[in-house]
mmCIF file of the C-alpha atoms, coordinates in Angstrom:
data_MODEL
# 
_entry.id   MODEL 
# 
loop_
_atom_site.group_PDB 
_atom_site.id 
_atom_site.type_symbol 
_atom_site.label_atom_id 
_atom_site.label_alt_id 
_atom_site.label_comp_id 
_atom_site.label_asym_id 
_atom_site.label_entity_id 
_atom_site.label_seq_id 
_atom_site.pdbx_PDB_ins_code 
_atom_site.Cartn_x 
_atom_site.Cartn_y 
_atom_site.Cartn_z 
_atom_site.occupancy 
_atom_site.B_iso_or_equiv 
_atom_site.pdbx_formal_charge 
_atom_site.auth_seq_id 
_atom_site.auth_comp_id 
_atom_site.auth_asym_id 
_atom_site.auth_atom_id 
_atom_site.pdbx_PDB_model_num 
ATOM 1   C CA . UNK A 1 1   ? 0.000   0.000   0.000   1.00 0.00 ? 1   UNK A CA 1 
ATOM 2   C CA . UNK A 1 2   ? 1.239   3.469   -0.803  1.00 0.00 ? 2   UNK A CA 1 
ATOM 3   C CA . UNK A 1 3   ? 1.810   6.045   1.929   1.00 0.00 ? 3   UNK A CA 1 
ATOM 4   C CA . UNK A 1 4   ? -0.529  8.975   2.435   1.00 0.00 ? 4   UNK A CA 1 
ATOM 5   C CA . UNK A 1 5   ? -0.306  11.085  -0.731  1.00 0.00 ? 5   UNK A CA 1 
ATOM 6   C CA . UNK A 1 6   ? 0.547   14.743  -0.500  1.00 0.00 ? 6   UNK A CA 1 
ATOM 7   C CA . UNK A 1 7   ? -2.689  16.792  -0.702  1.00 0.00 ? 7   UNK A CA 1 
ATOM 8   C CA . UNK A 1 8   ? -1.193  19.497  -2.878  1.00 0.00 ? 8   UNK A CA 1 
ATOM 9   C CA . UNK A 1 9   ? 0.379   17.089  -5.363  1.00 0.00 ? 9   UNK A CA 1 
ATOM 10  C CA . UNK A 1 10  ? -2.828  15.381  -6.477  1.00 0.00 ? 10  UNK A CA 1 
ATOM 11  C CA . UNK A 1 11  ? -5.626  17.089  -8.397  1.00 0.00 ? 11  UNK A CA 1 
ATOM 12  C CA . UNK A 1 12  ? -9.179  16.097  -7.441  1.00 0.00 ? 12  UNK A CA 1 
ATOM 13  C CA . UNK A 1 13  ? -9.829  14.347  -10.759 1.00 0.00 ? 13  UNK A CA 1 
ATOM 14  C CA . UNK A 1 14  ? -6.787  12.131  -10.210 1.00 0.00 ? 14  UNK A CA 1 
ATOM 15  C CA . UNK A 1 15  ? -8.053  11.228  -6.749  1.00 0.00 ? 15  UNK A CA 1 
ATOM 16  C CA . UNK A 1 16  ? -11.460 10.315  -8.154  1.00 0.00 ? 16  UNK A CA 1 
ATOM 17  C CA . UNK A 1 17  ? -9.885  8.284   -10.972 1.00 0.00 ? 17  UNK A CA 1 
ATOM 18  C CA . UNK A 1 18  ? -7.884  6.347   -8.365  1.00 0.00 ? 18  UNK A CA 1 
ATOM 19  C CA . UNK A 1 19  ? -11.066 5.541   -6.440  1.00 0.00 ? 19  UNK A CA 1 
ATOM 20  C CA . UNK A 1 20  ? -12.916 4.476   -9.589  1.00 0.00 ? 20  UNK A CA 1 
ATOM 21  C CA . UNK A 1 21  ? -10.011 2.234   -10.579 1.00 0.00 ? 21  UNK A CA 1 
ATOM 22  C CA . UNK A 1 22  ? -10.001 0.592   -7.150  1.00 0.00 ? 22  UNK A CA 1 
ATOM 23  C CA . UNK A 1 23  ? -13.745 -0.075  -7.348  1.00 0.00 ? 23  UNK A CA 1 
ATOM 24  C CA . UNK A 1 24  ? -13.319 -1.638  -10.793 1.00 0.00 ? 24  UNK A CA 1 
ATOM 25  C CA . UNK A 1 25  ? -10.508 -3.798  -9.415  1.00 0.00 ? 25  UNK A CA 1 
ATOM 26  C CA . UNK A 1 26  ? -12.728 -4.935  -6.542  1.00 0.00 ? 26  UNK A CA 1 
ATOM 27  C CA . UNK A 1 27  ? -15.517 -5.838  -8.977  1.00 0.00 ? 27  UNK A CA 1 
ATOM 28  C CA . UNK A 1 28  ? -13.044 -7.796  -11.115 1.00 0.00 ? 28  UNK A CA 1 
ATOM 29  C CA . UNK A 1 29  ? -11.810 -9.672  -8.040  1.00 0.00 ? 29  UNK A CA 1 
ATOM 30  C CA . UNK A 1 30  ? -15.350 -10.534 -6.958  1.00 0.00 ? 30  UNK A CA 1 
ATOM 31  C CA . UNK A 1 31  ? -16.379 -11.674 -10.440 1.00 0.00 ? 31  UNK A CA 1 
ATOM 32  C CA . UNK A 1 32  ? -13.117 -13.532 -11.171 1.00 0.00 ? 32  UNK A CA 1 
ATOM 33  C CA . UNK A 1 33  ? -11.316 -14.260 -7.871  1.00 0.00 ? 33  UNK A CA 1 
ATOM 34  C CA . UNK A 1 34  ? -8.362  -15.892 -9.597  1.00 0.00 ? 34  UNK A CA 1 
ATOM 35  C CA . UNK A 1 35  ? -7.757  -12.892 -11.907 1.00 0.00 ? 35  UNK A CA 1 
ATOM 36  C CA . UNK A 1 36  ? -6.908  -10.389 -9.172  1.00 0.00 ? 36  UNK A CA 1 
ATOM 37  C CA . UNK A 1 37  ? -5.333  -11.320 -5.879  1.00 0.00 ? 37  UNK A CA 1 
ATOM 38  C CA . UNK A 1 38  ? -7.426  -10.391 -2.806  1.00 0.00 ? 38  UNK A CA 1 
ATOM 39  C CA . UNK A 1 39  ? -4.499  -8.533  -1.204  1.00 0.00 ? 39  UNK A CA 1 
ATOM 40  C CA . UNK A 1 40  ? -3.984  -6.403  -4.316  1.00 0.00 ? 40  UNK A CA 1 
ATOM 41  C CA . UNK A 1 41  ? -7.684  -5.514  -4.398  1.00 0.00 ? 41  UNK A CA 1 
ATOM 42  C CA . UNK A 1 42  ? -7.657  -4.636  -0.677  1.00 0.00 ? 42  UNK A CA 1 
ATOM 43  C CA . UNK A 1 43  ? -4.532  -2.505  -1.039  1.00 0.00 ? 43  UNK A CA 1 
ATOM 44  C CA . UNK A 1 44  ? -6.065  -0.656  -3.986  1.00 0.00 ? 44  UNK A CA 1 
ATOM 45  C CA . UNK A 1 45  ? -9.212  0.016   -1.945  1.00 0.00 ? 45  UNK A CA 1 
ATOM 46  C CA . UNK A 1 46  ? -7.229  1.307   1.032   1.00 0.00 ? 46  UNK A CA 1 
ATOM 47  C CA . UNK A 1 47  ? -5.127  3.497   -1.242  1.00 0.00 ? 47  UNK A CA 1 
ATOM 48  C CA . UNK A 1 48  ? -8.267  4.913   -2.871  1.00 0.00 ? 48  UNK A CA 1 
ATOM 49  C CA . UNK A 1 49  ? -9.763  5.696   0.542   1.00 0.00 ? 49  UNK A CA 1 
ATOM 50  C CA . UNK A 1 50  ? -6.569  7.485   1.563   1.00 0.00 ? 50  UNK A CA 1 
ATOM 51  C CA . UNK A 1 51  ? -6.795  9.557   -1.614  1.00 0.00 ? 51  UNK A CA 1 
ATOM 52  C CA . UNK A 1 52  ? -10.485 10.364  -1.173  1.00 0.00 ? 52  UNK A CA 1 
ATOM 53  C CA . UNK A 1 53  ? -9.879  11.573  2.375   1.00 0.00 ? 53  UNK A CA 1 
ATOM 54  C CA . UNK A 1 54  ? -7.536  14.221  0.958   1.00 0.00 ? 54  UNK A CA 1 
ATOM 55  C CA . UNK A 1 55  ? -10.201 15.916  -1.141  1.00 0.00 ? 55  UNK A CA 1 
ATOM 56  C CA . UNK A 1 56  ? -10.943 19.362  0.255   1.00 0.00 ? 56  UNK A CA 1 
ATOM 57  C CA . UNK A 1 57  ? -14.682 19.343  1.001   1.00 0.00 ? 57  UNK A CA 1 
ATOM 58  C CA . UNK A 1 58  ? -14.910 23.136  1.084   1.00 0.00 ? 58  UNK A CA 1 
ATOM 59  C CA . UNK A 1 59  ? -13.377 23.358  -2.391  1.00 0.00 ? 59  UNK A CA 1 
ATOM 60  C CA . UNK A 1 60  ? -15.825 20.755  -3.695  1.00 0.00 ? 60  UNK A CA 1 
ATOM 61  C CA . UNK A 1 61  ? -18.742 22.624  -2.142  1.00 0.00 ? 61  UNK A CA 1 
ATOM 62  C CA . UNK A 1 62  ? -17.542 25.846  -3.746  1.00 0.00 ? 62  UNK A CA 1 
ATOM 63  C CA . UNK A 1 63  ? -17.184 24.157  -7.139  1.00 0.00 ? 63  UNK A CA 1 
ATOM 64  C CA . UNK A 1 64  ? -20.673 22.670  -6.796  1.00 0.00 ? 64  UNK A CA 1 
ATOM 65  C CA . UNK A 1 65  ? -22.113 26.074  -5.845  1.00 0.00 ? 65  UNK A CA 1 
ATOM 66  C CA . UNK A 1 66  ? -20.478 27.664  -8.881  1.00 0.00 ? 66  UNK A CA 1 
ATOM 67  C CA . UNK A 1 67  ? -21.771 24.876  -11.135 1.00 0.00 ? 67  UNK A CA 1 
ATOM 68  C CA . UNK A 1 68  ? -25.326 25.266  -9.817  1.00 0.00 ? 68  UNK A CA 1 
ATOM 69  C CA . UNK A 1 69  ? -25.407 29.051  -10.051 1.00 0.00 ? 69  UNK A CA 1 
ATOM 70  C CA . UNK A 1 70  ? -23.566 29.423  -13.365 1.00 0.00 ? 70  UNK A CA 1 
ATOM 71  C CA . UNK A 1 71  ? -26.138 27.093  -14.964 1.00 0.00 ? 71  UNK A CA 1 
ATOM 72  C CA . UNK A 1 72  ? -28.797 29.693  -14.083 1.00 0.00 ? 72  UNK A CA 1 
ATOM 73  C CA . UNK A 1 73  ? -26.972 32.956  -14.785 1.00 0.00 ? 73  UNK A CA 1 
ATOM 74  C CA . UNK A 1 74  ? -26.734 33.498  -18.530 1.00 0.00 ? 74  UNK A CA 1 
ATOM 75  C CA . UNK A 1 75  ? -24.444 35.831  -20.503 1.00 0.00 ? 75  UNK A CA 1 
ATOM 76  C CA . UNK A 1 76  ? -23.876 38.721  -20.627 1.00 0.00 ? 76  UNK A CA 1 
ATOM 77  C CA . UNK A 1 77  ? -24.096 38.347  -16.848 1.00 0.00 ? 77  UNK A CA 1 
ATOM 78  C CA . UNK A 1 78  ? -21.365 36.543  -14.943 1.00 0.00 ? 78  UNK A CA 1 
ATOM 79  C CA . UNK A 1 79  ? -21.160 35.078  -11.468 1.00 0.00 ? 79  UNK A CA 1 
ATOM 80  C CA . UNK A 1 80  ? -18.549 34.580  -8.784  1.00 0.00 ? 80  UNK A CA 1 
ATOM 81  C CA . UNK A 1 81  ? -18.996 32.314  -5.780  1.00 0.00 ? 81  UNK A CA 1 
ATOM 82  C CA . UNK A 1 82  ? -17.049 32.588  -2.542  1.00 0.00 ? 82  UNK A CA 1 
ATOM 83  C CA . UNK A 1 83  ? -17.242 31.311  1.027   1.00 0.00 ? 83  UNK A CA 1 
ATOM 84  C CA . UNK A 1 84  ? -17.870 33.696  3.912   1.00 0.00 ? 84  UNK A CA 1 
ATOM 85  C CA . UNK A 1 85  ? -16.265 33.626  7.322   1.00 0.00 ? 85  UNK A CA 1 
ATOM 86  C CA . UNK A 1 86  ? -19.630 32.569  8.786   1.00 0.00 ? 86  UNK A CA 1 
ATOM 87  C CA . UNK A 1 87  ? -19.841 29.354  6.752   1.00 0.00 ? 87  UNK A CA 1 
ATOM 88  C CA . UNK A 1 88  ? -22.217 30.709  4.139   1.00 0.00 ? 88  UNK A CA 1 
ATOM 89  C CA . UNK A 1 89  ? -21.758 30.740  0.376   1.00 0.00 ? 89  UNK A CA 1 
ATOM 90  C CA . UNK A 1 90  ? -22.005 34.050  -1.490  1.00 0.00 ? 90  UNK A CA 1 
ATOM 91  C CA . UNK A 1 91  ? -22.867 34.425  -5.163  1.00 0.00 ? 91  UNK A CA 1 
ATOM 92  C CA . UNK A 1 92  ? -22.249 37.784  -6.774  1.00 0.00 ? 92  UNK A CA 1 
ATOM 93  C CA . UNK A 1 93  ? -23.981 38.333  -10.093 1.00 0.00 ? 93  UNK A CA 1 
ATOM 94  C CA . UNK A 1 94  ? -22.224 40.892  -12.241 1.00 0.00 ? 94  UNK A CA 1 
ATOM 95  C CA . UNK A 1 95  ? -22.861 42.846  -15.416 1.00 0.00 ? 95  UNK A CA 1 
ATOM 96  C CA . UNK A 1 96  ? -19.337 43.587  -16.558 1.00 0.00 ? 96  UNK A CA 1 
ATOM 97  C CA . UNK A 1 97  ? -17.642 45.233  -13.572 1.00 0.00 ? 97  UNK A CA 1 
ATOM 98  C CA . UNK A 1 98  ? -20.856 46.167  -11.743 1.00 0.00 ? 98  UNK A CA 1 
ATOM 99  C CA . UNK A 1 99  ? -22.245 43.898  -9.025  1.00 0.00 ? 99  UNK A CA 1 
ATOM 100 C CA . UNK A 1 100 ? -25.996 43.569  -9.569  1.00 0.00 ? 100 UNK A CA 1 
ATOM 101 C CA . UNK A 1 101 ? -26.858 41.170  -6.758  1.00 0.00 ? 101 UNK A CA 1 
ATOM 102 C CA . UNK A 1 102 ? -25.175 39.444  -3.866  1.00 0.00 ? 102 UNK A CA 1 
ATOM 103 C CA . UNK A 1 103 ? -26.935 36.374  -2.537  1.00 0.00 ? 103 UNK A CA 1 
ATOM 104 C CA . UNK A 1 104 ? -26.006 34.168  0.428   1.00 0.00 ? 104 UNK A CA 1 
ATOM 105 C CA . UNK A 1 105 ? -27.081 30.669  1.409   1.00 0.00 ? 105 UNK A CA 1 
ATOM 106 C CA . UNK A 1 106 ? -25.771 27.714  3.388   1.00 0.00 ? 106 UNK A CA 1 
ATOM 107 C CA . UNK A 1 107 ? -25.768 25.123  0.579   1.00 0.00 ? 107 UNK A CA 1 
ATOM 108 C CA . UNK A 1 108 ? -25.048 25.139  -3.159  1.00 0.00 ? 108 UNK A CA 1 
ATOM 109 C CA . UNK A 1 109 ? -28.627 24.057  -3.847  1.00 0.00 ? 109 UNK A CA 1 
ATOM 110 C CA . UNK A 1 110 ? -30.015 26.805  -1.610  1.00 0.00 ? 110 UNK A CA 1 
ATOM 111 C CA . UNK A 1 111 ? -27.829 29.377  -3.320  1.00 0.00 ? 111 UNK A CA 1 
ATOM 112 C CA . UNK A 1 112 ? -29.019 28.237  -6.741  1.00 0.00 ? 112 UNK A CA 1 
ATOM 113 C CA . UNK A 1 113 ? -32.658 28.344  -5.666  1.00 0.00 ? 113 UNK A CA 1 
ATOM 114 C CA . UNK A 1 114 ? -32.312 31.886  -4.309  1.00 0.00 ? 114 UNK A CA 1 
ATOM 115 C CA . UNK A 1 115 ? -30.607 33.012  -7.540  1.00 0.00 ? 115 UNK A CA 1 
ATOM 116 C CA . UNK A 1 116 ? -33.362 31.355  -9.599  1.00 0.00 ? 116 UNK A CA 1 
ATOM 117 C CA . UNK A 1 117 ? -36.066 33.019  -7.490  1.00 0.00 ? 117 UNK A CA 1 
ATOM 118 C CA . UNK A 1 118 ? -34.477 36.456  -7.655  1.00 0.00 ? 118 UNK A CA 1 
ATOM 119 C CA . UNK A 1 119 ? -34.042 36.181  -11.424 1.00 0.00 ? 119 UNK A CA 1 
ATOM 120 C CA . UNK A 1 120 ? -37.757 35.314  -11.815 1.00 0.00 ? 120 UNK A CA 1 
ATOM 121 C CA . UNK A 1 121 ? -38.726 38.274  -9.659  1.00 0.00 ? 121 UNK A CA 1 
ATOM 122 C CA . UNK A 1 122 ? -36.399 40.628  -11.621 1.00 0.00 ? 122 UNK A CA 1 
ATOM 123 C CA . UNK A 1 123 ? -37.752 39.499  -14.999 1.00 0.00 ? 123 UNK A CA 1 
# 
């Protein structure tokens, strides 16, 4: 089994690919026990878990919030999403360099719903 990987040296997609590969290896072992040694499958699973534990949850939540909100806000408007010191997420909807709205919510889904509601009211 590999040692704990360095958090800064592994991009999130690599970490997810490692986990997916380990799950595929486990499935192969279960379907064909003689094709993949049990110890190799277990080591791959442990390694994948170590990698998954390194994923920064706050960064994933921020990426998810941006994905949710940017699907709603259409050009020529743009959006930025940032965390607050109080644990909230803030979306700022901009028209060029001018901030039109700033919206806060606890979850990415809540932020998206508030943006959607405010856009309906503004229209």
